[in-house]
mmCIF file of C-alpha atoms (C1' of nucleotides) in Angstrom:
data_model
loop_
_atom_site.group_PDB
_atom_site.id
_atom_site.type_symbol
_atom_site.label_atom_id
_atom_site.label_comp_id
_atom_site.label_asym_id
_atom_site.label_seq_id
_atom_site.Cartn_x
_atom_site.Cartn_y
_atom_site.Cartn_z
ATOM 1 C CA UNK A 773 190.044 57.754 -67.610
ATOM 2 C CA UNK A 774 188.792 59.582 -64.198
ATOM 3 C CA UNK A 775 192.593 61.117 -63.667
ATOM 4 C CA UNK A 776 192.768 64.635 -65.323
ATOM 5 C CA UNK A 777 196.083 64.012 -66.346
ATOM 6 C CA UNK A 778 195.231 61.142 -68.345
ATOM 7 C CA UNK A 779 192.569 62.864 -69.707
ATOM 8 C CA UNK A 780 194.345 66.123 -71.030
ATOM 9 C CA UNK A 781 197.137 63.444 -71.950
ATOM 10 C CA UNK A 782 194.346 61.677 -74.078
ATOM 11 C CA UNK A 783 193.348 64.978 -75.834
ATOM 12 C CA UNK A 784 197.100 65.957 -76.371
ATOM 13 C CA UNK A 785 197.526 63.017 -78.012
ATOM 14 C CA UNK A 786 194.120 62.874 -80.250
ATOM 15 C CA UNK A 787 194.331 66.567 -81.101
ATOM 16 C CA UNK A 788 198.256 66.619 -82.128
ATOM 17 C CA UNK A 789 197.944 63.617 -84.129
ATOM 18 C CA UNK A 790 194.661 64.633 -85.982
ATOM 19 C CA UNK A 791 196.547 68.230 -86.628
ATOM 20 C CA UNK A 792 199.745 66.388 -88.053
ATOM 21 C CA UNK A 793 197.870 64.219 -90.177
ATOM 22 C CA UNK A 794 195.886 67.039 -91.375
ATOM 23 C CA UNK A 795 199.362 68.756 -92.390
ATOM 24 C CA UNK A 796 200.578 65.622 -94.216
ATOM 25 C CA UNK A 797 197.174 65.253 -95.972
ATOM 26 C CA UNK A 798 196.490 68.743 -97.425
ATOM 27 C CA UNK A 799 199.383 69.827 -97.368
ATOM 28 C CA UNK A 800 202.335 69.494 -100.762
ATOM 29 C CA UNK A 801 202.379 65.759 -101.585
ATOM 30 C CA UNK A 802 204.656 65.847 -104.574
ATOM 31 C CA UNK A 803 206.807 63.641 -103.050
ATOM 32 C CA UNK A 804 205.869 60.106 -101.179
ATOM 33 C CA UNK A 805 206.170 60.870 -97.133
ATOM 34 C CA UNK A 806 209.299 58.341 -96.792
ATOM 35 C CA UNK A 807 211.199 59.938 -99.974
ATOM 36 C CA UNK A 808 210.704 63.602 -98.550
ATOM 37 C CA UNK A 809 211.177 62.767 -94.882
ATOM 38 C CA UNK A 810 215.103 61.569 -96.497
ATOM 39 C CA UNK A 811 215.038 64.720 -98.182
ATOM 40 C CA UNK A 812 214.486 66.473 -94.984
ATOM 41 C CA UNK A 813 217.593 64.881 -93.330
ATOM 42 C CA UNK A 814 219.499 66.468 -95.540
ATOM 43 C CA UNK A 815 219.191 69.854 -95.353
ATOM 44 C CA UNK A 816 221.607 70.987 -93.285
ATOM 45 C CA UNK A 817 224.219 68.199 -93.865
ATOM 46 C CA UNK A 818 224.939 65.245 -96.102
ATOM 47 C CA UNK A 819 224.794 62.201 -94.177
ATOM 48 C CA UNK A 820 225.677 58.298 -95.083
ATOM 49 C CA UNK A 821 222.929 55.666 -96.502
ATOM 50 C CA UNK A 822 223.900 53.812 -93.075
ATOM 51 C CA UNK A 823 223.140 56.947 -91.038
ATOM 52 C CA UNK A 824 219.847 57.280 -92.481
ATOM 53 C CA UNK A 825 218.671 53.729 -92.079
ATOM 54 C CA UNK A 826 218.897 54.696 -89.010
ATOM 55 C CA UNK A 827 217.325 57.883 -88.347
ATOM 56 C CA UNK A 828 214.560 56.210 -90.363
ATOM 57 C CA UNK A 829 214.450 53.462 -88.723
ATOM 58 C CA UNK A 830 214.729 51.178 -91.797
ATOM 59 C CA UNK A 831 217.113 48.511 -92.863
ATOM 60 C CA UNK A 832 220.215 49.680 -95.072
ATOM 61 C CA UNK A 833 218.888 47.988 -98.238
ATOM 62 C CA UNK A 834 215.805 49.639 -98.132
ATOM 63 C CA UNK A 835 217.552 52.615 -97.310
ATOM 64 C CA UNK A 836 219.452 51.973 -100.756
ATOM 65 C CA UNK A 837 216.458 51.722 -102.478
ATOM 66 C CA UNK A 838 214.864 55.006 -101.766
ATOM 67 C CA UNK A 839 218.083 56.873 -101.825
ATOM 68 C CA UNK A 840 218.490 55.802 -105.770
ATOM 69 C CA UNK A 841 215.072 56.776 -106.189
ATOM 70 C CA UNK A 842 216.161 60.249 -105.172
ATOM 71 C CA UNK A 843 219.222 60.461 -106.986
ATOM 72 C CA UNK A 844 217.536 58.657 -110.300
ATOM 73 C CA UNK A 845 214.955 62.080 -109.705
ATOM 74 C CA UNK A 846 217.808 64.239 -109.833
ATOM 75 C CA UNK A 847 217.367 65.269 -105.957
ATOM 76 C CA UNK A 848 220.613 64.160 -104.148
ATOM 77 C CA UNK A 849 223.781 63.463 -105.336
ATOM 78 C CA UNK A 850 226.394 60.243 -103.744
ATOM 79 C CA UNK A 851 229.488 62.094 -103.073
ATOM 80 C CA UNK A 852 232.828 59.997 -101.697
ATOM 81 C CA UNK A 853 233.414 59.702 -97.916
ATOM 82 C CA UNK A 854 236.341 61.983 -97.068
ATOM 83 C CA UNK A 855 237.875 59.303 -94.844
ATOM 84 C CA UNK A 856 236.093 56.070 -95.334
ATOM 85 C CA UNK A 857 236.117 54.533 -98.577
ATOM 86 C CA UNK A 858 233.611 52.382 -97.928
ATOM 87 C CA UNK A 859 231.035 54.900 -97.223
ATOM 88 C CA UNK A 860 229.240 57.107 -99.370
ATOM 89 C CA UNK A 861 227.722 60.768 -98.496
ATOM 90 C CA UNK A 862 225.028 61.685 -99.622
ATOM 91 C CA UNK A 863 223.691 65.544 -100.512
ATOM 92 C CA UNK A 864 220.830 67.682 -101.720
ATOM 93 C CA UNK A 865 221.273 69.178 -105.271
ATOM 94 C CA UNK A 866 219.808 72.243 -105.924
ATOM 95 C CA UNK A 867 217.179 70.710 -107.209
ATOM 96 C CA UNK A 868 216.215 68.563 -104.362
ATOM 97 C CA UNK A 869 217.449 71.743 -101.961
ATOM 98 C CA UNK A 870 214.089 73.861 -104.112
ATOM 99 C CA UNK A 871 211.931 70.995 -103.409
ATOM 100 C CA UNK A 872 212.433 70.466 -99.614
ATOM 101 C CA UNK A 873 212.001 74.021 -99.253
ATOM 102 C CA UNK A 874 208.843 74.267 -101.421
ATOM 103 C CA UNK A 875 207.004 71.442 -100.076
ATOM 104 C CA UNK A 876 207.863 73.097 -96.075
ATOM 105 C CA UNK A 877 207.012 76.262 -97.146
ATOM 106 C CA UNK A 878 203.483 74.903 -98.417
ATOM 107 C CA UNK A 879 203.025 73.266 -95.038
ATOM 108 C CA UNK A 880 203.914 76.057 -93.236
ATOM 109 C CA UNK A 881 201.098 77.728 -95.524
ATOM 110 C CA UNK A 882 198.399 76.295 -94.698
ATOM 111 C CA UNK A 883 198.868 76.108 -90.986
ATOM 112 C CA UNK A 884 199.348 79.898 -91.388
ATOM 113 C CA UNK A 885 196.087 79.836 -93.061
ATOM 114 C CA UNK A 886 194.618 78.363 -89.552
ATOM 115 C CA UNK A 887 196.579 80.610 -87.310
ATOM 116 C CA UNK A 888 195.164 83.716 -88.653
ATOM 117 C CA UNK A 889 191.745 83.257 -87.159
ATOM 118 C CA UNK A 890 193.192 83.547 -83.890
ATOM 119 C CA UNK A 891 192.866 86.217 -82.017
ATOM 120 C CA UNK A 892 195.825 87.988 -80.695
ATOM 121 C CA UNK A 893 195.325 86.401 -77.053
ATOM 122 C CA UNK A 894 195.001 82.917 -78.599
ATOM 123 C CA UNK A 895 198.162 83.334 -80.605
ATOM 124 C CA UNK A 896 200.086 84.135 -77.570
ATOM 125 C CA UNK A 897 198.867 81.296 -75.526
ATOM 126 C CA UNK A 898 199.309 79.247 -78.746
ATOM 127 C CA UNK A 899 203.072 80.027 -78.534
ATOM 128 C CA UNK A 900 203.367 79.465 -74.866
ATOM 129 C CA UNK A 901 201.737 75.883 -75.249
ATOM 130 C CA UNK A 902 204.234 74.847 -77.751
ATOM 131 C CA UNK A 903 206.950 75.841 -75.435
ATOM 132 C CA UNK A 904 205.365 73.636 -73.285
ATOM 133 C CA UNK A 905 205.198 70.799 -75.632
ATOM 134 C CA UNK A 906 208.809 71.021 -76.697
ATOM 135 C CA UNK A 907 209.308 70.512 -73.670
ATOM 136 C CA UNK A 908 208.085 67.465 -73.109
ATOM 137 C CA UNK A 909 209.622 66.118 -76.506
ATOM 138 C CA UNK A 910 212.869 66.642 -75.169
ATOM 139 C CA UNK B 1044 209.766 84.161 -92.314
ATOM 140 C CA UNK B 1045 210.430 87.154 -91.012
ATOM 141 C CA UNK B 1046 206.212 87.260 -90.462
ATOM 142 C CA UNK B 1047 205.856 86.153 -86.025
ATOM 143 C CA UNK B 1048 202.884 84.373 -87.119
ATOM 144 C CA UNK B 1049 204.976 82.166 -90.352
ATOM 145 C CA UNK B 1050 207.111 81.724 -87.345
ATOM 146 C CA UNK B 1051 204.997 80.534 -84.723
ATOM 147 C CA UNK B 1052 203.191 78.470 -87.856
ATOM 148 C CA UNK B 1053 206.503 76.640 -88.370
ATOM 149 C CA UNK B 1054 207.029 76.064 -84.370
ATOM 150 C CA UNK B 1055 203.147 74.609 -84.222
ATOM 151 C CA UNK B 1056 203.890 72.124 -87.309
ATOM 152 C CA UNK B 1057 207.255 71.181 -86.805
ATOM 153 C CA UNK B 1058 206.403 70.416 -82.725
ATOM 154 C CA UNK B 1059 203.572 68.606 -83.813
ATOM 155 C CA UNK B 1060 204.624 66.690 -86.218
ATOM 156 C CA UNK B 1061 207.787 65.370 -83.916
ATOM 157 C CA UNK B 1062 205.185 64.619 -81.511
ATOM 158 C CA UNK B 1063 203.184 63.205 -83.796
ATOM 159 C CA UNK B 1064 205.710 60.607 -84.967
ATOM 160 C CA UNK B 1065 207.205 59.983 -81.177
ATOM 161 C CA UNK B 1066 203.849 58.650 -80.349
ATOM 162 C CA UNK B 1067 203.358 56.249 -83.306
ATOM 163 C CA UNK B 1068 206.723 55.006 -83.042
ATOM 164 C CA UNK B 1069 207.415 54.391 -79.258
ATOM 165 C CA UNK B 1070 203.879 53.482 -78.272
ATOM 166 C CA UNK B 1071 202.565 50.093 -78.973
ATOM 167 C CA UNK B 1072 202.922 48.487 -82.698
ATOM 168 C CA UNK B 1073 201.360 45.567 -82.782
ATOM 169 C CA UNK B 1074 199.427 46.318 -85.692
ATOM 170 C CA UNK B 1075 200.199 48.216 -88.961
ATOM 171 C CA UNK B 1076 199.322 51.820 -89.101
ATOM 172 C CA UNK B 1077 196.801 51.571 -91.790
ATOM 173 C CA UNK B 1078 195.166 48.478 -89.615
ATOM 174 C CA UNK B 1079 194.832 50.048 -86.449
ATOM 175 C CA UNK B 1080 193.675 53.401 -88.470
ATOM 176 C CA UNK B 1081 190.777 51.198 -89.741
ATOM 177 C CA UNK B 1082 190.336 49.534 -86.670
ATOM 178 C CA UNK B 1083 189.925 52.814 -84.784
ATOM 179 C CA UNK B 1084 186.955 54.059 -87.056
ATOM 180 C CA UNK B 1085 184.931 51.293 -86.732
ATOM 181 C CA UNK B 1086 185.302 52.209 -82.897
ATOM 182 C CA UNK B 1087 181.719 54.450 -82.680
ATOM 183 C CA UNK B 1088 179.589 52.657 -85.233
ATOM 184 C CA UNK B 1089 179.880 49.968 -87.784
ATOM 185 C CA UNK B 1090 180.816 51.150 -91.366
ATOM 186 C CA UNK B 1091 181.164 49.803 -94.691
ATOM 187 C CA UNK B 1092 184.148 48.982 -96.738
ATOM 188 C CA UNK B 1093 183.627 52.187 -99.226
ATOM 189 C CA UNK B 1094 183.246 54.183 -96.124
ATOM 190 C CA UNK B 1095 186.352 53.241 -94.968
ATOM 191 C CA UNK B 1096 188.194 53.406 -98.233
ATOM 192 C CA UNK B 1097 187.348 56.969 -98.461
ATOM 193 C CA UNK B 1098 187.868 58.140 -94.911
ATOM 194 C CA UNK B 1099 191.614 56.580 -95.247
ATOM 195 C CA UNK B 1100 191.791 58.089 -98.931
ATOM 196 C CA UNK B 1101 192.807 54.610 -100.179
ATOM 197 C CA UNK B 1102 191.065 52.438 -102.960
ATOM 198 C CA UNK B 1103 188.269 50.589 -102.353
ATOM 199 C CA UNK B 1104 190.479 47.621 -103.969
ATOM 200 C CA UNK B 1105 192.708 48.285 -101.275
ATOM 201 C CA UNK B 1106 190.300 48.553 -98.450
ATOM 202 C CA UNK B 1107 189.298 44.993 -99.527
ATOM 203 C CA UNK B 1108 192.971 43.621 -98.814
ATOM 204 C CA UNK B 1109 193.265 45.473 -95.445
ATOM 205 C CA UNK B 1110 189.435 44.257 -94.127
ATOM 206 C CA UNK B 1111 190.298 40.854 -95.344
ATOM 207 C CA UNK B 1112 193.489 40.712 -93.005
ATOM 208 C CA UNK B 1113 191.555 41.837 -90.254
ATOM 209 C CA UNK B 1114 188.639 39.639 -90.721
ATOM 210 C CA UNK B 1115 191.364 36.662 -90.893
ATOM 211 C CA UNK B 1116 192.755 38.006 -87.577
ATOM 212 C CA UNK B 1117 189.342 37.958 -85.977
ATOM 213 C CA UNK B 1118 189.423 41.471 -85.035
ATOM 214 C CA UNK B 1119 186.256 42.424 -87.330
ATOM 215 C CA UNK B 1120 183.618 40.909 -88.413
ATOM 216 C CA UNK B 1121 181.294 41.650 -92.153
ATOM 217 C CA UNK B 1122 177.767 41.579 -91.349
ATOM 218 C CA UNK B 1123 174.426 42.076 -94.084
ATOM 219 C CA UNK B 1124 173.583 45.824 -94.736
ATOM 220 C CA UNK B 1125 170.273 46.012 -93.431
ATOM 221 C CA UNK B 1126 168.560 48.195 -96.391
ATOM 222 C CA UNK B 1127 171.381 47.487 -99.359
ATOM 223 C CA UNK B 1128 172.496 43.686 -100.157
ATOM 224 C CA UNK B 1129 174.988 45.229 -102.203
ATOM 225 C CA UNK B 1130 176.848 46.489 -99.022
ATOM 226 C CA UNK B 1131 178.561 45.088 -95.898
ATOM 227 C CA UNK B 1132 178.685 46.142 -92.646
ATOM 228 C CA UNK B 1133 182.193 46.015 -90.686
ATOM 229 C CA UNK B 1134 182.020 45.784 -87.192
ATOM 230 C CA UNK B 1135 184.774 45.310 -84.482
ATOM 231 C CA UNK B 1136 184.766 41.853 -82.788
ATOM 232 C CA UNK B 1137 185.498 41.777 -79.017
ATOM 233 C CA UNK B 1138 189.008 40.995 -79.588
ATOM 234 C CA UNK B 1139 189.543 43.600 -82.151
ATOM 235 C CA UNK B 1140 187.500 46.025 -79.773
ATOM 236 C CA UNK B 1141 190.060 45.349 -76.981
ATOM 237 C CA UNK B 1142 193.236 45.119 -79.240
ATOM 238 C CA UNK B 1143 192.312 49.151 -79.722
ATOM 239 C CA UNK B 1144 191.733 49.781 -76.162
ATOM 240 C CA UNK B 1145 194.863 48.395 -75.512
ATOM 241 C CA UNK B 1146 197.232 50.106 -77.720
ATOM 242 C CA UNK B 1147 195.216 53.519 -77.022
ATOM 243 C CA UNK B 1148 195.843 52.878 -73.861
ATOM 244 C CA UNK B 1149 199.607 52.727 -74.521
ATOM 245 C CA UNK B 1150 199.738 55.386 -76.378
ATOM 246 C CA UNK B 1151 197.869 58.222 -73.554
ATOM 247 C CA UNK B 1152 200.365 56.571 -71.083
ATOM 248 C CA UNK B 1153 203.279 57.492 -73.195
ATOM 249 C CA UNK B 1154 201.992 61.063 -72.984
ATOM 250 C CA UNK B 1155 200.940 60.849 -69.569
ATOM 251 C CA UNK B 1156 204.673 60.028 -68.107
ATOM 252 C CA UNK B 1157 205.767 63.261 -70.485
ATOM 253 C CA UNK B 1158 202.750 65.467 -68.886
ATOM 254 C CA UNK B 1159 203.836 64.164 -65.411
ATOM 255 C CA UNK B 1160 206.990 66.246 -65.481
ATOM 256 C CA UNK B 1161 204.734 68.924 -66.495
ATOM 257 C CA UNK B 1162 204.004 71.975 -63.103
ATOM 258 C CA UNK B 1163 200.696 72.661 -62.495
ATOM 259 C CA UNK B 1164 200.439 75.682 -63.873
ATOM 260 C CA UNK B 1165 202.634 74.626 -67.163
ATOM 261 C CA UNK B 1166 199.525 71.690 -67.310
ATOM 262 C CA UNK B 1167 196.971 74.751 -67.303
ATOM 263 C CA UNK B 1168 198.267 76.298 -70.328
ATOM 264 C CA UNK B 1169 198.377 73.446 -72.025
ATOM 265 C CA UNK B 1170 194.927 72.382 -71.564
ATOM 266 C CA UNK B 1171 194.291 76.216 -72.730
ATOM 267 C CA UNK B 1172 196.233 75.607 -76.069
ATOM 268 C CA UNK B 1173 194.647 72.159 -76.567
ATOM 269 C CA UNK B 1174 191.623 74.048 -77.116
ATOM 270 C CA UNK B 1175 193.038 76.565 -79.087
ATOM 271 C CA UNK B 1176 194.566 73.692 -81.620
ATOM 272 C CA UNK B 1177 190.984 72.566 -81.536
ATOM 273 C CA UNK B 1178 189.707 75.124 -82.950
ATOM 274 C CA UNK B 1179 192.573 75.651 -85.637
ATOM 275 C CA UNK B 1180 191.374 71.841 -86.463
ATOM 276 C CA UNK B 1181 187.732 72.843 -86.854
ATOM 277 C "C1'" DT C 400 237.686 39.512 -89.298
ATOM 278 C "C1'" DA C 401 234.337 43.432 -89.034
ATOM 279 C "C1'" DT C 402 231.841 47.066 -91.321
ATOM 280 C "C1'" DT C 403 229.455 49.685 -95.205
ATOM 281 C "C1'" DG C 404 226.770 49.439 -98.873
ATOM 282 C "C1'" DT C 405 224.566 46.863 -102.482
ATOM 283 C "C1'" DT C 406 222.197 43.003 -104.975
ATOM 284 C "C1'" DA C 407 218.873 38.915 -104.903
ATOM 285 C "C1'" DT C 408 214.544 37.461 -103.589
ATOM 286 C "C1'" DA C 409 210.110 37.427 -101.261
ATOM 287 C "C1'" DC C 410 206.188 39.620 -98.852
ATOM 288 C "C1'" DT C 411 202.979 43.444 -98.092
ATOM 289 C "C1'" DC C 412 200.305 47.541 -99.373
ATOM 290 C "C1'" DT C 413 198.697 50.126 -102.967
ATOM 291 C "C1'" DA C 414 196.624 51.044 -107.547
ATOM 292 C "C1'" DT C 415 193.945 50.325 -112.115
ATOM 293 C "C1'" DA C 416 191.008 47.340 -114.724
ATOM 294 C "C1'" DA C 417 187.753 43.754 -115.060
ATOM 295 C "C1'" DC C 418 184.087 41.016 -112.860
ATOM 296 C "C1'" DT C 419 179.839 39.751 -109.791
ATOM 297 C "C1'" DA C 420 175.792 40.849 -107.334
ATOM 298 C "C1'" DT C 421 172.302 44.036 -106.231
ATOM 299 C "C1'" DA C 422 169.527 48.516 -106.999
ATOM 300 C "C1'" DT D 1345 172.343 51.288 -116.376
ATOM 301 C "C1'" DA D 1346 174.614 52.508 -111.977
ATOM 302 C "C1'" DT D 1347 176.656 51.200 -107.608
ATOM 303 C "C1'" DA D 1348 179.184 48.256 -103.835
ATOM 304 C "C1'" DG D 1349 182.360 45.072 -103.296
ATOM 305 C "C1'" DT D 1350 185.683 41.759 -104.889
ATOM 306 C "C1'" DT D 1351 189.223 39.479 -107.802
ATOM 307 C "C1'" DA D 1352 193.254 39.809 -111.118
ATOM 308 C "C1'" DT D 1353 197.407 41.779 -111.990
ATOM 309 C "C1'" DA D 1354 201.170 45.013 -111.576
ATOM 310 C "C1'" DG D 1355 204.073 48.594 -109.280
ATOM 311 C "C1'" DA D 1356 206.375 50.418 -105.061
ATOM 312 C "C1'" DG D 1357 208.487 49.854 -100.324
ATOM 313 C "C1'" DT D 1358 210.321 46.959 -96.946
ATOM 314 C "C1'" DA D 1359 212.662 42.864 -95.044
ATOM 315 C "C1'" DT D 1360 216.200 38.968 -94.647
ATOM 316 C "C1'" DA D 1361 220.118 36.705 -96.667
ATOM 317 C "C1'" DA D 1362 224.088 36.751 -99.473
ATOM 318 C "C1'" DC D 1363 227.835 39.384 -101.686
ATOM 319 C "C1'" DA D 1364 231.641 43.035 -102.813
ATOM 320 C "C1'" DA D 1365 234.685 46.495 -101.297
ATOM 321 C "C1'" DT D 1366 237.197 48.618 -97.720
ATOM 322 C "C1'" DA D 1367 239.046 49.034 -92.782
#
DNA sequence: TATTGTTATACTCTATAACTATA
DNA sequence: TATAGTTATAGAGTATAACAATA
């Protein structure tokens, strides 16, 4: 731990992963984290139970599990595959649209909440910095 | 979200989340997250099951389950409470001690090959932020 | 014959309620 | 009588294996 790079990677690390739980924690929990992080996937498209699994990195049966969870809570709707009739797409009702948007809109919240003590410097570095770090998430 | 600061609330949470979840999922795995949670704690000083239950915000029922596994996998040990024979004190055993080395260690090099492509001045700034986000934490 | 999704079944993690030991 | 921890039991989530429908 005597390289500096290993060191800021260290408190990268620690401090991003503290902050993210922190998010999860006290932020909107209305939903469980697997049924919302499905819910999430859907916003801007409907996707296939297969497609999911995936992006989830769970097996299709468990996939099928959560997904009539969802639709039993009146949050997405199974729609036929235009060109496949052996898949199934899957899409937010308006319902499940209001939720996804409440529960990021409470997230966004409270990290506003933490933001605001910044000063107008710290803000701008702030921004910079997570330039940074999209960066190296690409 | 027309407010800069909403904005650049969104950016922080949505970059750190993605982060976040990168590192638990292509860093090590060999244990489950709530293990190596518990197993992390118990890094500083020993602590006792109730302790635990309520840093991780689980039941102390639950707790139980999750100590017992890692007692069974010799990574912690229960010891007597010194002033209260109701209570137990958990404490990491050496193997359990370097099973969290290990997969920390994993986990800072997974950032450190990211940081790596990082200039010198880019690593500046975000040393800078990391402080910043440190404070937002506090 | 291969692929998509589901059902059958079992295992793990979690919770609530009841119990034991100690304060 | 209250508290710390455990045991008993049940409810979700996930996995592997087997099945149905479609390509």
């Amino acid at each position: 731990m005597d390289d500096p790079l290993l060191r800021l990677a260290n408190d990268v690390r620690l401090t991003v992963q503290q902050l993210s739980r922190r998010v999860r924690f006290e932020g909107s929990s209305e939903l469980a984290p697997h049924q919302f992080s499905v819910l999430a996937k859907l916003w801007h498209e409907p996707r296939t139970p297969g497609d999911l699994a995936e992006l989830e990195r769970v097996t299709p049966p468990s996939m099928t599990r959560t997904v009539a969870g969802l639709v039993d809570g009146g949050l997405i709707e199974r729609i036929p595959h235009p060109g496949d009739g052996r898949q199934r797409l899957l899409t937010l009702t308006e319902d499940g649209r209001a939720v996804v948007q409440r529960i990021m809109r409470d997230r966004d919240d409270w990290m506003l909440k933490r933001l605001e003590t910044l000063s107008v410097v710290e803000r701008r570095e702030l921004a910079r910095a997570i330039e940074i770090l999209k960066k190296v998430l690409a």
